[in-house]
Amino acid sequence: MIPVGLTLQPDAAFLDLLADVIRREADYYEVAPETLWRVSDPAEADLHENGFHRRFADLARATGRPFVAHGVGWSLGTAAAADAGRRARWLAAVRRDQAIFRFRWYTDHLGVSAPAGLAAGLPLPLPMSAHSAAVARRALRAMQAVVADVGVENSVSYFVLGDPLDEPRFLGRVLQAPRTHLLLDLHNVYTMAQNFGFEPAEYVARLDLARVIEIHVSGGSPSDPGWLPSGRVLRLDGHDDAVPEPVWRLLEEVAPRCPNLRGVTLERMEGTVHGANDAAAVREELRRARRVLGQHGGTPVTRAGAGAGAGAGREAAGAAGTEGAAGAAGTEGEGAPARGTRLTGAQAHARYEEVVARAMTAADPVAALRDAAADPALPAAFRRALRGADEDGVRMSALLVARLRFERLLRGSPEAEAWFDRDPASFSAAFRRYHAEVPPAAFFPSGEARLFRGWLAAHPPR
């Protein structure tokens, strides 16, 4: 039968509360590789194993169960040369981890989570262009040098550049090569349908379900009505609540139509399991997923996949490395267009990374995108997509980028956390200035703490 997995979060309370569930109920485990690393230098160049890396490695040895990798920060949609060094270091760290965890596959989110090399913390939407698809394909080929089976997850985007129902076709353009797969996140489909007003079944009907290697199920919650000037409430992909009934119905309908499905994973975030009742609810959700899958047969995740992956990864290494380097050089090498000329696809993609990176920290992110849409050098379809971006969704994305950075800072700085606990208003005011003035160049909590300390030294609190 198709196995059921659980995400492992880098949080001691989460792991302790779910210890019995993790060992008794999950057939395999999913981890985000970047949450298993720590940095010790300001440039974040040295990626070391953290304590959770050791804890999960011990779990792998004790249980013998498979692991799969699901990242956020690899950023499939980033082509900026400024980010090439970081991506190379992250790839090397995944290679090191692969020797320990033998990941059966690696997936990442559709989108750009490191626009122009800056840490957004969540996947922002890509232009659904031929060039953007090629950028994502190059990133997948590079990862195949390490893990042979790779894939893309359909993400939640709070604004899109075009019609959200065109995304399945765009995914098809990304997933063309052998052993490139779709991680179908059913809660993401449901969330996008709620926010953009379409039927989930219509989205699913446009997908090539033969590409699906894994399905995610999870829960979410509505945003606070006070977050947006309009008062509009959007559904958030928070992984912070029970799987809603519409997502269970989607699983019942979709799983039998995925002939190459190798696992269904329950996602739950740290800080959302608070006691025995929550742990029991997670246990029951894993069992319910297994009951749904028991209605039809399937091929389980096998240990043989690890050996095949290692060999295929070595065969792909030369081509992937060459392609990735050529792609980055090509994007940068085209340079700025002459005045009055139109941007090429590569130049337009690079410009978008710069624009969205600025917009996410701008005082008015909507105005920042609108200003970019007025650039006559951009392709007409791209300008229309920027003008058509949902204003509430743009603002929500910027809020979430700031919120993730806020949380990253508090995790990395006991002093900042103590300040926030002591005087939330003054700390929040300082953070808003910091976020507006200092580009989010740090991907790890300790790096964020260093940036904040440096800014605070020049801007001491009054």
CSV table of C-alpha atoms in Angstrom, one decimal, residues 2-5 28 30 67-70 103-108 140 144 147-154 175 178-185 207-216 251 254-255 257-265 293 298-302 305-306 309:
chain,number,residue,atom,x,y,z
A,2,ILE,CA,1.1,3.6,-0.6
A,3,PRO,CA,2.9,4.8,2.6
A,4,VAL,CA,1.9,7.8,4.7
A,5,GLY,CA,4.6,10.2,6.0
A,28,TYR,CA,8.5,7.7,6.2
A,30,GLU,CA,9.9,14.5,5.4
A,67,PHE,CA,13.4,10.2,4.4
A,68,VAL,CA,12.4,12.6,1.7
A,69,ALA,CA,13.5,16.2,1.3
A,70,HIS,CA,11.2,19.2,0.8
A,103,PHE,CA,16.6,11.0,0.4
A,104,ARG,CA,14.2,9.1,-1.9
A,105,TRP,CA,13.4,12.4,-3.7
A,106,TYR,CA,13.8,16.1,-3.3
A,107,THR,CA,11.1,18.7,-4.0
A,108,ASP,CA,10.8,22.4,-3.7
A,140,LEU,CA,15.9,20.8,-11.1
A,144,GLN,CA,19.5,15.8,-9.9
A,147,VAL,CA,19.1,13.3,-5.8
A,148,ALA,CA,18.0,11.7,-9.0
A,149,ASP,CA,14.2,12.1,-8.4
A,150,VAL,CA,13.3,15.7,-8.0
A,151,GLY,CA,10.1,17.6,-8.2
A,152,VAL,CA,8.1,20.8,-7.8
A,153,GLU,CA,5.2,21.5,-5.5
A,154,ASN,CA,2.3,23.6,-6.5
A,175,LEU,CA,8.3,19.0,-15.6
A,178,PRO,CA,12.8,12.2,-16.9
A,179,ARG,CA,12.5,11.7,-13.1
A,180,THR,CA,11.1,15.2,-12.6
A,181,HIS,CA,7.9,15.0,-10.6
A,182,LEU,CA,4.9,16.9,-9.2
A,183,LEU,CA,4.4,17.1,-5.5
A,184,LEU,CA,0.6,17.8,-5.5
A,185,ASP,CA,-0.3,19.8,-2.4
A,207,LEU,CA,-2.7,18.5,-14.3
A,208,ASP,CA,-0.8,15.6,-15.6
A,209,LEU,CA,-1.5,13.3,-12.7
A,210,ALA,CA,1.0,10.7,-14.0
A,211,ARG,CA,3.7,13.1,-12.8
A,212,VAL,CA,2.6,13.0,-9.2
A,213,ILE,CA,5.1,11.4,-6.9
A,214,GLU,CA,3.8,12.7,-3.6
A,215,ILE,CA,0.7,14.3,-2.2
A,216,HIS,CA,0.6,16.8,0.7
A,251,LEU,CA,-7.5,13.1,-1.5
A,254,VAL,CA,-7.4,12.4,-6.7
A,255,ALA,CA,-5.2,9.6,-5.1
A,257,ARG,CA,-5.9,8.8,-10.4
A,258,CYS,CA,-2.1,9.2,-9.6
A,259,PRO,CA,-0.6,6.0,-11.0
A,260,ASN,CA,3.0,6.8,-9.9
A,261,LEU,CA,2.1,8.1,-6.4
A,262,ARG,CA,4.8,7.0,-3.9
A,263,GLY,CA,3.6,8.7,-0.7
A,264,VAL,CA,1.1,10.9,1.1
A,265,THR,CA,2.5,13.3,3.6
A,293,LEU,CA,-5.2,5.0,0.5
A,298,GLY,CA,0.0,1.4,-4.9
A,299,THR,CA,3.7,1.1,-4.9
A,300,PRO,CA,5.5,2.1,-1.7
A,301,VAL,CA,8.6,4.1,-1.2
A,302,THR,CA,11.4,1.6,-1.6
A,305,GLY,CA,15.3,4.1,-4.8
A,306,ALA,CA,18.3,5.4,-2.9
A,309,GLY,CA,19.2,7.8,-7.2
